[in-house]
Structure formats: structure tokens, C-alpha cells
Coordinates of C-alpha atoms in Angstrom, one line a residue:
Chain E
M31 CA 34.1 -48.1 247.6
R32 CA 37.3 -47.7 245.7
R33 CA 36.0 -49.3 242.6
M34 CA 33.0 -47.0 242.6
D35 CA 35.3 -44.0 242.8
T36 CA 37.3 -45.0 239.8
S37 CA 34.2 -45.8 237.7
W38 CA 32.8 -42.4 238.6
R39 CA 36.1 -40.8 237.6
A40 CA 36.1 -42.7 234.3
T41 CA 32.6 -41.5 233.5
L42 CA 33.7 -37.9 234.2
T43 CA 36.8 -38.3 232.0
M44 CA 34.6 -39.7 229.2
T45 CA 32.1 -36.8 229.5
L46 CA 34.9 -34.2 229.5
R47 CA 36.5 -35.9 226.5
T48 CA 33.2 -35.9 224.6
S49 CA 32.4 -32.3 225.5
L50 CA 35.9 -31.3 224.3
L51 CA 35.4 -33.2 221.1
Y52 CA 32.1 -31.6 220.4
G53 CA 33.6 -28.2 221.3
I54 CA 36.5 -28.5 218.8
L55 CA 34.2 -29.9 216.1
S56 CA 31.7 -27.1 216.6
V57 CA 34.4 -24.4 216.3
L58 CA 35.8 -26.1 213.2
G59 CA 32.4 -26.7 211.8
A60 CA 31.5 -23.1 212.2
A61 CA 34.8 -22.0 210.5
F62 CA 34.0 -24.2 207.5
T63 CA 30.4 -23.1 207.2
L64 CA 30.9 -19.4 208.0
P65 CA 32.0 -18.5 204.4
L66 CA 28.8 -20.0 203.0
V67 CA 26.6 -18.3 205.6
W68 CA 28.3 -15.0 204.9
M69 CA 27.8 -15.6 201.1
L70 CA 24.1 -16.0 201.7
S71 CA 24.0 -12.9 203.8
V72 CA 25.9 -10.8 201.2
S73 CA 23.6 -12.1 198.5
L74 CA 20.5 -10.7 200.3
Q75 CA 21.9 -7.2 201.0
D76 CA 21.1 -4.1 199.0
A77 CA 23.8 -2.3 197.2
S78 CA 24.7 -0.2 200.3
G79 CA 24.4 -3.1 202.8
V80 CA 27.3 -4.8 201.2
F81 CA 29.6 -2.0 202.2
A82 CA 27.9 -1.2 205.5
Q83 CA 30.3 -0.9 208.5
P84 CA 29.7 -2.9 210.7
F85 CA 28.3 -5.6 208.4
Q86 CA 24.7 -6.6 209.2
W87 CA 24.7 -10.4 209.2
I88 CA 21.0 -10.5 209.0
P89 CA 19.9 -7.8 206.5
P90 CA 17.1 -5.6 207.8
S91 CA 15.1 -6.3 204.6
P92 CA 16.4 -9.3 202.8
R93 CA 16.4 -8.7 199.0
W94 CA 15.4 -12.0 197.4
E95 CA 15.1 -10.0 194.2
N96 CA 18.9 -10.2 194.0
Y97 CA 18.5 -13.7 192.8
I98 CA 16.1 -12.7 190.1
D99 CA 18.6 -10.0 189.1
A100 CA 21.4 -12.6 189.1
V101 CA 19.6 -15.0 186.9
T102 CA 18.5 -12.3 184.5
L103 CA 21.8 -10.4 184.4
F104 CA 23.4 -13.3 182.6
P105 CA 21.5 -15.8 180.4
F106 CA 21.2 -18.2 183.3
S107 CA 18.5 -20.6 181.9
R108 CA 20.5 -20.8 178.7
Y109 CA 23.7 -21.7 180.7
L110 CA 21.8 -24.1 182.8
F111 CA 20.5 -25.8 179.7
N112 CA 23.9 -25.9 178.1
T113 CA 25.6 -27.3 181.2
S114 CA 22.9 -29.9 181.7
V115 CA 23.2 -31.2 178.1
I116 CA 27.0 -31.3 178.2
T117 CA 27.1 -32.9 181.7
V118 CA 24.4 -35.6 181.0
S119 CA 26.1 -36.5 177.7
V120 CA 29.5 -36.8 179.4
V121 CA 28.1 -38.8 182.3
V122 CA 26.2 -41.3 180.2
L123 CA 29.1 -41.8 177.7
T124 CA 31.7 -42.1 180.5
V125 CA 29.7 -44.6 182.5
L126 CA 29.0 -46.8 179.4
S127 CA 32.5 -46.8 177.9
S128 CA 34.5 -46.9 181.2
S129 CA 32.4 -49.9 182.5
L130 CA 32.8 -51.7 179.2
V131 CA 36.5 -51.2 179.2
A132 CA 36.7 -52.3 182.8
Y133 CA 34.8 -55.4 182.0
G134 CA 37.4 -56.2 179.3
F135 CA 40.2 -55.6 181.7
S136 CA 38.7 -57.6 184.6
R137 CA 36.9 -60.5 182.9
L138 CA 38.5 -61.2 179.5
R139 CA 41.9 -62.7 178.9
F140 CA 44.1 -61.5 176.0
R141 CA 47.7 -60.9 175.3
G142 CA 49.2 -57.8 176.9
R143 CA 46.1 -57.2 179.1
D144 CA 48.0 -56.4 182.3
A145 CA 50.6 -54.3 180.5
L146 CA 47.9 -52.3 178.8
F147 CA 46.1 -51.8 182.1
A148 CA 49.3 -50.5 183.6
V149 CA 49.6 -48.0 180.7
C150 CA 45.9 -47.0 181.3
L151 CA 46.7 -46.3 185.0
S152 CA 49.9 -44.5 184.3
T153 CA 48.1 -42.0 182.0
M154 CA 46.3 -40.7 185.1
M155 CA 49.5 -39.1 186.2
L156 CA 50.0 -37.2 182.9
P157 CA 49.3 -33.5 183.4
G158 CA 46.7 -32.4 180.8
Q159 CA 48.8 -29.5 179.7
V160 CA 51.1 -31.9 177.8
T161 CA 48.3 -32.9 175.3
M162 CA 46.4 -29.6 175.5
I163 CA 47.9 -27.8 172.6
P164 CA 48.0 -30.6 170.0
L165 CA 44.4 -31.4 170.9
Y166 CA 43.4 -27.7 170.6
A167 CA 45.1 -27.6 167.2
A168 CA 43.4 -30.9 166.1
Y169 CA 40.0 -29.7 167.2
A170 CA 40.6 -26.4 165.4
R171 CA 41.4 -28.3 162.2
L172 CA 38.1 -30.3 162.6
G173 CA 36.3 -27.0 163.0
W174 CA 35.3 -27.9 166.5
I175 CA 36.4 -24.7 168.3
D176 CA 33.4 -22.9 169.7
T177 CA 31.3 -26.1 169.7
W178 CA 30.6 -28.6 172.5
Y179 CA 32.3 -31.5 170.7
P180 CA 35.7 -31.0 172.5
L181 CA 33.8 -31.1 175.8
I182 CA 31.7 -34.2 175.0
V183 CA 33.4 -36.4 172.5
P184 CA 36.4 -37.4 174.7
A185 CA 33.9 -39.1 177.0
V186 CA 33.3 -41.7 174.3
F187 CA 36.7 -43.2 175.2
G188 CA 36.1 -43.6 178.9
S189 CA 38.4 -42.2 181.6
P190 CA 41.3 -44.1 183.3
F191 CA 40.2 -43.3 186.8
Y192 CA 36.7 -44.5 186.3
I193 CA 37.9 -47.6 184.4
F194 CA 40.0 -48.3 187.5
L195 CA 37.1 -47.8 189.9
F196 CA 34.8 -50.0 187.8
R197 CA 37.5 -52.7 187.6
Q198 CA 38.0 -52.7 191.3
F199 CA 34.3 -53.2 191.8
F200 CA 34.0 -55.9 189.1
M201 CA 36.8 -57.9 190.8
T202 CA 34.5 -58.3 193.9
I203 CA 31.7 -59.8 191.8
P204 CA 32.0 -63.6 192.0
R205 CA 32.7 -65.3 188.7
E206 CA 30.0 -67.9 189.4
Y207 CA 27.5 -65.3 188.1
D208 CA 29.3 -65.2 184.8
E209 CA 29.6 -69.0 184.6
A210 CA 25.9 -69.5 185.4
A211 CA 24.9 -67.0 182.7
R212 CA 27.3 -68.6 180.2
L213 CA 25.7 -72.0 180.9
D214 CA 22.3 -70.4 180.0
G215 CA 23.8 -69.4 176.7
A216 CA 24.6 -65.8 177.4
G217 CA 27.5 -64.2 175.3
R218 CA 30.1 -61.9 176.6
F219 CA 28.1 -58.7 176.0
R220 CA 25.0 -60.2 177.5
I221 CA 26.9 -61.0 180.7
Y222 CA 28.3 -57.5 180.8
W223 CA 25.0 -55.8 180.1
S224 CA 22.5 -57.9 182.1
I225 CA 24.6 -59.4 184.9
I226 CA 27.7 -57.3 185.7
L227 CA 26.4 -53.8 185.1
P228 CA 23.2 -54.3 187.2
L229 CA 25.2 -55.9 190.0
A230 CA 27.6 -53.0 189.9
R231 CA 25.0 -50.4 190.6
P232 CA 26.8 -48.8 193.5
A233 CA 29.9 -48.4 191.3
V234 CA 27.8 -46.9 188.5
A235 CA 26.3 -44.5 191.1
T236 CA 29.7 -43.5 192.4
V237 CA 31.2 -43.0 188.9
A238 CA 28.2 -41.1 187.7
L239 CA 28.5 -38.8 190.7
F240 CA 32.2 -38.1 190.4
C241 CA 31.7 -37.6 186.7
F242 CA 28.8 -35.3 187.2
I243 CA 30.7 -33.1 189.6
G244 CA 33.7 -33.0 187.3
A245 CA 31.8 -32.1 184.2
W246 CA 29.5 -29.6 185.9
N247 CA 32.4 -27.8 187.6
D248 CA 34.8 -28.0 184.6
F249 CA 36.2 -24.6 183.8
F250 CA 39.4 -25.0 181.8
N251 CA 37.9 -26.8 178.8
P252 CA 34.9 -24.5 178.3
L253 CA 37.4 -21.6 178.8
I254 CA 39.7 -22.6 176.0
Y255 CA 37.1 -24.1 173.6
I256 CA 34.0 -21.9 173.9
N257 CA 34.0 -18.3 172.6
S258 CA 30.4 -17.4 172.0
P259 CA 28.6 -16.4 175.2
E260 CA 25.4 -18.2 174.2
K261 CA 27.3 -21.5 174.1
A262 CA 29.0 -21.1 177.5
T263 CA 28.4 -23.3 180.6
L264 CA 27.4 -22.0 184.0
T265 CA 31.0 -22.0 185.3
L266 CA 32.3 -20.1 182.3
G267 CA 29.2 -17.8 182.3
L268 CA 29.8 -17.0 185.9
H269 CA 33.4 -16.0 185.1
M270 CA 32.2 -13.9 182.2
L271 CA 29.6 -12.2 184.4
K272 CA 32.3 -11.4 187.0
N273 CA 34.5 -9.8 184.3
Q274 CA 31.6 -7.9 183.0
I275 CA 30.6 -6.6 186.4
V276 CA 34.1 -5.8 187.6
G277 CA 35.0 -4.3 184.2
S278 CA 31.9 -2.0 184.3
G279 CA 33.2 -0.4 187.5
S280 CA 29.9 -0.8 189.4
V281 CA 30.7 -3.9 191.4
Q282 CA 27.4 -5.4 192.5
W283 CA 28.7 -7.9 194.9
H284 CA 25.3 -8.8 196.2
V285 CA 24.2 -9.9 192.7
L286 CA 27.5 -11.6 192.0
M287 CA 27.3 -13.6 195.3
A288 CA 23.7 -14.6 194.5
A289 CA 24.8 -15.8 191.0
A290 CA 27.7 -17.8 192.5
L291 CA 25.4 -19.3 195.1
V292 CA 23.0 -20.4 192.4
V293 CA 25.8 -22.0 190.5
M294 CA 26.8 -23.9 193.7
I295 CA 23.3 -25.3 194.5
P296 CA 23.2 -28.3 192.1
N297 CA 26.4 -29.6 193.6
V298 CA 25.0 -29.3 197.1
I299 CA 21.8 -31.0 196.2
V300 CA 23.6 -33.9 194.4
F301 CA 26.0 -34.3 197.3
I302 CA 23.3 -34.4 200.0
A303 CA 21.2 -36.8 197.9
A304 CA 24.0 -39.2 197.3
Q305 CA 26.5 -38.7 200.2
K306 CA 27.1 -42.4 200.8
H307 CA 28.2 -43.0 197.2
F308 CA 30.7 -40.2 197.5
V309 CA 32.1 -41.7 200.6
K310 CA 32.3 -45.2 199.1
G311 CA 33.9 -43.9 195.9
L312 CA 36.6 -42.0 197.7
Q313 CA 37.3 -45.0 199.8
M314 CA 37.5 -47.3 196.8
G315 CA 39.8 -44.9 194.9
G316 CA 42.0 -43.9 197.8
L317 CA 42.7 -47.1 199.7
R318 CA 43.6 -49.1 196.7
G319 CA 45.3 -46.4 194.7
Chain Z
M943 CA 49.4 -65.5 183.6
T944 CA 47.6 -63.8 180.8
S945 CA 46.9 -66.3 178.0
G946 CA 45.2 -65.1 174.8
R947 CA 42.0 -67.0 175.5
D948 CA 39.6 -64.3 174.5
G949 CA 42.0 -62.9 171.8
R950 CA 40.4 -60.3 169.7
T951 CA 37.2 -60.1 171.7
G952 CA 39.3 -58.7 174.6
Y953 CA 40.7 -55.9 172.5
L954 CA 37.2 -55.1 171.2
Y955 CA 36.0 -54.5 174.8
I956 CA 38.9 -52.2 175.7
A957 CA 38.8 -50.6 172.2
P958 CA 37.2 -47.4 173.5
W959 CA 40.1 -46.7 175.9
L960 CA 42.7 -48.0 173.5
I961 CA 41.5 -45.8 170.6
G962 CA 41.2 -42.8 173.0
F963 CA 44.7 -43.5 174.4
L964 CA 46.1 -43.4 170.9
L965 CA 44.1 -40.4 169.6
L966 CA 43.9 -38.2 172.8
T967 CA 47.0 -39.1 174.7
A968 CA 49.9 -41.0 172.9
G969 CA 49.4 -39.1 169.5
P970 CA 49.1 -35.7 171.1
M971 CA 52.1 -36.4 173.3
C972 CA 54.3 -37.1 170.2
V973 CA 52.9 -34.0 168.5
S974 CA 53.5 -31.9 171.6
L975 CA 57.1 -33.1 171.8
Y976 CA 57.6 -32.1 168.2
L977 CA 55.8 -28.7 168.7
S978 CA 58.0 -28.0 171.7
T979 CA 61.0 -27.8 169.3
T980 CA 59.2 -25.3 167.0
S981 CA 58.0 -21.7 166.9
W982 CA 54.3 -21.8 166.0
T983 CA 51.5 -19.3 166.1
M984 CA 48.9 -21.6 164.5
L985 CA 48.6 -19.2 161.6
T986 CA 51.7 -20.3 159.7
P987 CA 53.3 -23.7 159.6
P988 CA 55.6 -24.5 162.6
V989 CA 59.3 -23.5 162.2
Q990 CA 61.9 -25.8 163.6
V991 CA 64.0 -24.1 166.3
G992 CA 65.6 -27.2 167.9
F993 CA 66.0 -26.9 171.7
R994 CA 65.9 -23.1 171.7
N995 CA 62.5 -23.0 173.5
Y996 CA 63.9 -25.2 176.3
A997 CA 67.1 -23.2 176.5
A998 CA 65.1 -20.0 176.8
I999 CA 62.8 -21.4 179.4
L1000 CA 65.6 -22.7 181.6
T1001 CA 68.2 -19.9 181.2
D1002 CA 66.6 -16.8 179.7
D1003 CA 63.0 -16.4 181.0
P1004 CA 62.9 -14.5 184.3
I1005 CA 59.1 -14.6 184.2
F1006 CA 59.2 -18.4 184.0
T1007 CA 61.6 -18.5 187.0
V1008 CA 59.1 -16.3 188.9
S1009 CA 56.2 -18.6 188.0
L1010 CA 58.3 -21.7 189.0
L1011 CA 59.2 -20.2 192.4
N1012 CA 55.6 -19.2 193.0
T1013 CA 54.4 -22.7 192.2
L1014 CA 57.0 -24.3 194.4
V1015 CA 56.2 -22.0 197.3
Y1016 CA 52.5 -22.8 196.8
V1017 CA 53.1 -26.5 196.7
V1018 CA 55.4 -26.5 199.7
L1019 CA 52.9 -24.5 201.8
S1020 CA 49.6 -25.9 200.7
V1021 CA 50.4 -29.6 200.4
P1022 CA 51.8 -30.3 204.0
L1023 CA 49.3 -27.8 205.6
G1024 CA 46.5 -29.4 203.7
L1025 CA 47.5 -32.9 204.7
A1026 CA 47.9 -31.8 208.4
V1027 CA 44.4 -30.2 208.4
A1028 CA 42.8 -33.1 206.6
L1029 CA 44.4 -35.6 209.0
G1030 CA 43.4 -33.5 212.0
L1031 CA 39.8 -33.3 210.9
A1032 CA 39.7 -37.0 210.1
L1033 CA 41.0 -37.9 213.5
L1034 CA 38.2 -35.9 215.1
L1035 CA 35.6 -37.5 212.9
D1036 CA 37.0 -40.9 213.7
Q1037 CA 35.9 -40.6 217.3
K1038 CA 32.9 -42.7 218.0
A1039 CA 30.5 -40.0 219.0
K1040 CA 26.9 -39.3 217.9
G1041 CA 26.2 -36.7 215.3
V1042 CA 29.7 -36.6 213.8
A1043 CA 28.2 -37.2 210.3
I1044 CA 26.9 -33.6 210.2
F1045 CA 30.4 -32.3 210.7
R1046 CA 31.7 -34.6 208.1
T1047 CA 29.2 -33.0 205.7
A1048 CA 30.3 -29.5 206.7
F1049 CA 34.0 -30.3 206.2
F1050 CA 33.5 -32.2 202.9
L1051 CA 31.0 -30.0 201.1
P1052 CA 33.3 -27.1 200.2
S1053 CA 35.6 -29.5 198.3
I1054 CA 33.0 -30.4 195.7
T1055 CA 31.5 -27.0 195.1
N1056 CA 32.2 -25.2 191.9
M1057 CA 35.7 -23.7 191.9
V1058 CA 34.8 -20.5 190.0
A1059 CA 31.9 -19.9 192.4
V1060 CA 34.2 -20.6 195.3
A1061 CA 36.8 -18.2 193.9
M1062 CA 34.1 -15.5 193.6
L1063 CA 33.2 -16.0 197.2
W1064 CA 36.8 -15.9 198.5
L1065 CA 37.6 -12.9 196.3
W1066 CA 35.1 -11.0 198.4
I1067 CA 36.2 -12.7 201.7
F1068 CA 39.7 -11.4 201.0
N1069 CA 38.5 -7.9 200.2
P1070 CA 40.6 -5.7 202.5
E1071 CA 37.9 -3.2 203.3
Y1072 CA 34.6 -5.1 203.3
G1073 CA 35.7 -8.7 203.3
L1074 CA 34.8 -11.3 206.0
L1075 CA 38.4 -12.0 207.0
N1076 CA 39.5 -8.5 207.8
A1077 CA 36.2 -7.9 209.6
L1078 CA 36.9 -10.8 211.8
L1079 CA 40.5 -9.8 212.4
Q1080 CA 39.3 -6.3 213.3
H1081 CA 37.1 -7.8 216.0
V1082 CA 40.2 -9.1 217.7
G1083 CA 42.1 -5.9 217.1
I1084 CA 44.3 -6.9 214.2
A1085 CA 44.5 -4.7 211.1
G1086 CA 44.4 -7.3 208.3
P1087 CA 46.7 -7.2 205.3
L1088 CA 45.6 -6.5 201.7
W1089 CA 45.5 -10.3 201.0
L1090 CA 45.3 -10.9 197.3
Q1091 CA 46.3 -7.3 196.5
S1092 CA 49.5 -7.7 198.4
E1093 CA 52.6 -9.2 196.8
V1094 CA 53.5 -10.8 200.1
W1095 CA 50.1 -12.1 201.1
A1096 CA 48.7 -13.2 197.7
K1097 CA 50.1 -16.7 197.8
P1098 CA 49.3 -17.3 201.5
S1099 CA 45.7 -16.2 200.7
L1100 CA 45.4 -18.9 198.1
V1101 CA 46.9 -21.4 200.5
L1102 CA 44.4 -20.4 203.1
M1103 CA 41.6 -20.8 200.6
S1104 CA 42.9 -24.2 199.6
L1105 CA 42.5 -25.4 203.2
W1106 CA 38.8 -24.9 202.8
G1107 CA 38.8 -27.6 200.1
V1108 CA 40.6 -30.4 202.0
G1109 CA 37.4 -32.5 202.3
G1110 CA 38.4 -35.1 199.7
T1111 CA 41.8 -35.7 201.4
M1112 CA 40.1 -35.8 204.8
M1113 CA 37.7 -38.5 203.5
I1114 CA 40.6 -40.7 202.4
F1115 CA 42.3 -40.4 205.8
L1116 CA 39.0 -41.1 207.5
A1117 CA 38.5 -44.3 205.5
A1118 CA 42.1 -45.4 206.3
L1119 CA 41.5 -44.6 210.0
Q1120 CA 38.3 -46.6 210.1
G1121 CA 40.1 -49.5 208.4
I1122 CA 42.6 -50.0 211.3
P1123 CA 41.6 -53.2 213.3
Q1124 CA 40.5 -52.3 216.8
E1125 CA 42.6 -55.3 218.1
L1126 CA 45.8 -53.4 217.3
Y1127 CA 44.9 -50.6 219.7
E1128 CA 43.8 -53.1 222.3
A1129 CA 47.1 -55.0 222.1
A1130 CA 49.1 -51.8 222.3
E1131 CA 47.0 -50.8 225.4
L1132 CA 47.8 -54.1 227.1
D1133 CA 51.5 -53.4 226.4
G1134 CA 51.0 -50.2 228.4
A1135 CA 51.1 -47.8 225.5
G1136 CA 49.5 -44.4 226.2
P1137 CA 47.4 -42.4 223.7
L1138 CA 50.4 -40.7 222.1
S1139 CA 52.4 -43.9 221.8
R1140 CA 49.4 -45.7 220.3
F1141 CA 49.1 -42.9 217.7
I1142 CA 52.7 -43.1 216.8
H1143 CA 53.1 -46.8 216.8
V1144 CA 49.7 -48.0 215.5
T1145 CA 47.8 -45.1 213.8
V1146 CA 50.7 -43.6 211.9
P1147 CA 52.1 -46.8 210.3
M1148 CA 48.6 -48.0 209.5
I1149 CA 47.6 -44.9 207.6
S1150 CA 51.0 -44.3 206.0
P1151 CA 49.8 -45.7 202.6
A1152 CA 46.9 -43.2 202.7
V1153 CA 49.4 -40.4 203.5
L1154 CA 51.5 -41.4 200.5
F1155 CA 48.5 -41.4 198.3
N1156 CA 47.3 -38.0 199.4
L1157 CA 50.8 -36.6 199.2
V1158 CA 51.3 -37.8 195.6
V1159 CA 47.9 -36.8 194.4
G1160 CA 48.2 -33.5 196.3
I1161 CA 51.6 -32.7 194.7
I1162 CA 50.4 -33.5 191.2
G1163 CA 47.2 -31.5 191.6
T1164 CA 48.9 -28.5 193.3
F1165 CA 51.6 -28.2 190.7
Q1166 CA 48.8 -27.6 188.2
V1167 CA 47.1 -24.8 190.2
F1168 CA 45.3 -22.5 187.7
T1169 CA 41.6 -21.6 188.2
Q1170 CA 42.0 -19.7 191.5
A1171 CA 44.8 -17.5 190.2
F1172 CA 43.1 -17.0 186.8
V1173 CA 39.8 -16.0 188.3
M1174 CA 40.8 -14.1 191.4
T1175 CA 43.8 -12.1 190.4
G1176 CA 44.4 -9.2 188.1
T1177 CA 41.8 -6.8 186.8
A1178 CA 39.1 -8.0 184.5
Q1179 CA 41.3 -7.3 181.5
P1180 CA 42.8 -10.4 179.8
G1181 CA 46.6 -10.6 180.4
T1182 CA 46.5 -9.1 183.9
E1183 CA 46.0 -12.4 185.7
G1184 CA 48.7 -13.6 188.0
G1185 CA 49.2 -10.2 189.8
P1186 CA 50.1 -8.3 191.9
N1187 CA 53.5 -8.0 190.2
N1188 CA 53.3 -11.7 189.1
A1189 CA 53.0 -12.9 192.8
T1190 CA 50.3 -15.4 191.8
L1191 CA 51.6 -16.3 188.3
F1192 CA 51.9 -20.0 188.5
V1193 CA 53.4 -22.2 185.8
V1194 CA 50.1 -23.4 184.3
L1195 CA 48.8 -19.8 184.3
Y1196 CA 51.9 -18.7 182.5
L1197 CA 51.6 -21.6 180.1
Y1198 CA 47.9 -20.7 179.4
K1199 CA 48.9 -17.1 178.7
K1200 CA 51.6 -18.1 176.3
A1201 CA 49.3 -20.5 174.5
F1202 CA 45.9 -18.7 174.4
Q1203 CA 46.8 -15.0 174.8
E1204 CA 50.1 -14.8 172.9
F1205 CA 49.5 -17.9 170.7
R1206 CA 53.1 -19.0 171.2
M1207 CA 52.2 -22.6 170.9
G1208 CA 55.7 -24.0 170.5
Y1209 CA 57.0 -22.3 173.6
A1210 CA 53.9 -23.3 175.5
S1211 CA 54.4 -26.9 174.5
A1212 CA 58.0 -26.8 175.8
L1213 CA 56.6 -25.3 179.1
A1214 CA 54.2 -28.2 179.4
W1215 CA 57.1 -30.7 179.1
V1216 CA 59.1 -28.8 181.7
L1217 CA 56.1 -28.9 184.0
F1218 CA 55.6 -32.6 183.3
F1219 CA 59.2 -33.5 184.2
L1220 CA 59.0 -31.4 187.4
I1221 CA 55.9 -33.3 188.4
L1222 CA 57.4 -36.6 187.5
A1223 CA 60.6 -35.8 189.5
A1224 CA 58.6 -34.7 192.5
T1225 CA 56.4 -37.9 192.3
V1226 CA 59.4 -40.3 191.8
A1227 CA 61.2 -38.6 194.7
Q1228 CA 58.2 -39.1 197.0
M1229 CA 57.9 -42.8 195.9
R1230 CA 61.6 -43.4 196.6
M1231 CA 61.4 -41.8 200.0
A1232 CA 58.2 -43.6 200.7
K1233 CA 60.0 -46.9 200.9
R1234 CA 61.5 -45.7 204.1
W1235 CA 58.3 -44.6 205.9
V1236 CA 55.3 -46.3 204.3
H1237 CA 54.2 -49.4 206.1
Y1238 CA 52.4 -52.1 204.1
E1239 CA 50.5 -54.9 205.8
G1240 CA 51.9 -58.2 204.4
G1241 CA 49.4 -59.6 201.9
E1242 CA 46.6 -57.2 202.6
R1243 CA 45.1 -55.6 199.5

């Protein structure tokens, strides 16, 4: 009798606990999602609906045309193309060079290797502002201002954080694979290219993702290096559009919200498509950092 | 341990990074150090001024002092609050309950969306008359402040917005929480430890390395706050960013204005080095203090 009573009580406590958990999660989930829902709502209003009091969350007649206005008000397809070319170049170059360097740091032995790796890691801490001005001056001298070179070329040299991530992953690949390939007569580069890199596909996916998000979202570099509107990226273009709209006095917030939402969409798609690689990458970077 | 077995081949493999390090980091650092002792507009050759830039920044530049205080206030508010929110969310997500993954997505997604687009959204959320925030406050009978247009509320506004982006920090906490062996909790429970005691004596020490990581990364990143302030404040005219009345003028924004609006490249270089040492000092201080509170499992990792 008594035992039954306690188990009944335990079940009740569990149910209460779970309900409370879902209750709190739902409130917080709503708080995190609300800005995006509101953004969508604003983007579908007409010019007066934006300023309506009280605000109509579901516009009486949603204006999907706002999205057409948004992508025609600024050269959207041009910016999309520019951003894609820059981002794809950066991602491909970064993955190739960072993995190659990480292979060197994890599989080869040479004098000063560990010291150099420590230097590589420590550069992650360096704020970019310290090298920004000399780099700007150097690129100016090369005639690279208002070109995409300053945005793409640095990727040739890899990036310390991604080198670190690749190295962490390579360390988990048993050396027996290397040895077996070596016995088959494979050289260093063959081992890297046809053994290690294919085995490290999850790491490649994670680095490619992080790198994609970083390059796609980059604002500071396009801001200082690109002057011509036709060479701008989506992020820079959105900023220019905002200044143009705010500057003109007629603030069309519904169109601006539509444009901002369009710029956000690729990130959301990429994230949803590859959520598990994000999680894995963050765990790899965070726990062992 | 490292013999020179692979000799030159090894250097060949790390060459991309090594060359990049020399050309894009080490070289520019030396040049930047030199430039910081000059007056330079990029149009005429740099003129040596010794330590005058540094002296001016530290003793004779009230705007820099304002930007430094703004930055410190922002760091002190947004880093601890961000860590607390991220840890709270991670603790909720760590409960073994069905459907938690969808909340993880909801919390994480904002942190990877485009900062300029996010800034655009929050600019309108903070609008005193038509924004979401004051509309919600009005519902509960509170007349909301002017947010970004108020000297007092501008920084707290940006802090509030930064909390929307704690997803990355949350994920790292979540990974740490999920890495705690279940046996530790069971052992503590056998010893009669209640939920609070288990949290303090098991969870906190076990995730302390993740706390340190998030703290250091958070401080380094927050000291360099720029995009929000640049995009969201001031009128559309260049030079007005950082308002109202310099309330959101952070160090990096000030540096950007000196470099790319006033073309005072020498002065901006000196600012960069001052910022670097501030970040370095804050990081070293955290690392030192960490020895007292970070718990490392012997031999693990």
C-alpha cells in the first residue's frame, strides 16, 4: 500500500517537473522566436500597416510584393552573385589550405613543430585591428582597394581556428591507415589527399559550414575594402540600402525588413540542412580549446 | 619529442600558414607598431612623432576615454549576463525530455544569422513609437524608454540584443553538461546530496573549463564590438555613428572613424595597440584567476 503511494507520488512529481520544463522552454522559445515572427509580419505590411496602432500581427492583405520591391530596390541578384563567388572561393581555399597545414602539424615531424603550432594558436587571440591598417595600406599599394582580392586572397593561407579543428580531428584517425597506405607505396601527399581528407569528411563539413557563415556574414572587410556599389556583398548592400532609405526620409520599413529577411534566409537554410555539423564543430572547438 | 624526421617536407606542408603568418600577421604587426609612432594620412609619407599618439590617447583624448568606458560598461554587462542566460538555457536543454531539439534550434538560430540583418531588425524593435518592445511593454502598462535614442538606454539596448545571440555560448555549455558522467550524479545522490548541492558540487566544477572558455572568448569578442553600433546608431550620415552623444561609441568604432573617416592612420594604429593590451590584460587576469576556480579532471583531454 505504502509503496504504491510513493510510486504514484513520484510519477506525479515527474509529470509536474516535465510540464514545468516544457512551460519554461515554451516561454523562452517564444521570446527567441518572436522577433523573427514580428519581422515577417512587418515585411508583409503596407506602408501604413507598419505604423498602425495597435499593430496587426496578421496583416489583412499580406503584401508579398514587398519582397519583389526589396530585391529590385537594391541590385539583389548582383549582390547574391558577388557574395556567392566570394564565399565559395573563401570556403574552398580555406578548407584546402587549413587541412593541408593541419596534416603537417599532426602527421609530420620537423624541428620546431610544436612551437610553431603554439604560435599558430596564439594568433587566434590577436584582435584584427592591430594588423588592419598595415594590411589596408599594403592592399592599397597593390591596387587591390575596391576589388575582391583582400576578401579572398587571405584564405589561401588557411585560418588558425580551422587548422586547429582539423588537427584535432586528424589526431583521432588511427595512424595504421597511414602506415598501410605507405606500404602500398603512397607518398605524403597521397596519404593526405586520398586517406586522411576523405576520412575527415565530418571535419571538412564543419569547417566548410563555419567558414561559409563567416564569409557570408562578413561585414567589416567588405565595408573597408569595397567602395563601388556594384562590387558589394549582400551584407554591405543591405547596409547601403538602409542608409539610402533612412537618408531619403521616407523610411519604408516593410521593404527594409523584407530585404533583411531575404539576406538571413541562406543562413537559416544552411543551418537547418547541416545542424549536426554545427553542433559537432562547436563541441570540438569549445571543449578542447 | 619532435625530431626532424620529415625535415623540409614538414615545412612545405605548413607553408601556407607560415607564409600567411609572416605576410598577414607578423609583418603587419611590426609595421603597425612603427605606424603607431607616426602621424600618417596615407597621402604623404609617415612623420615620426615618437610616443605622442600614445600620450594623447591616454592623457589628452576625452573621446577615447568615453569610448573606453562605454566598452567596459558593455563588456561588464553583456559578458556575465550572456554567460548566465546561455548556461540557463543549456541546463534546460540538458533535461532528458522529448522534443527539446526544436528549442535548441530556436535558441541557436539567431546567433548565426547575419549581423547587419539582425541589426536592422532590432533597430525597428527598439523604435520607441512603433517597435515591438515598447508595444509589449505598453501591454503591461509600462511606458518604454527611447532605447537607442536615449543616452542612458542605448548601451543596455545593445546588451539586450546581444542576449538574443548567446546560442553559440549555449551550445558549448550544453556539450560540457552532456559530457558529465552520470555516475558522478548517482554517487552524489547516494551521499545524500540534494539537487542544489549536486549542481554546486558536481555540475559547476565539471563545466568550469567551459565557463572559462566562454568567458575568455566572450571578453575578447565583446571588447571588439563594432557592427551593431556602426549600423544601428547615428543618422545615415557618415561620422554620426556612436550616438546619442557618444553613448555607443565603442573603442573599435572610434578606431574605425579615426582610420577610415579621418584617415589618421598613425593615431588609429596606436589605438589598436592600446586595445590589444587591454584585451591581453583582461585575458591574462582571467587565466590567473581561473587557477582558483577551474577544475580540471586529471589526465582527461
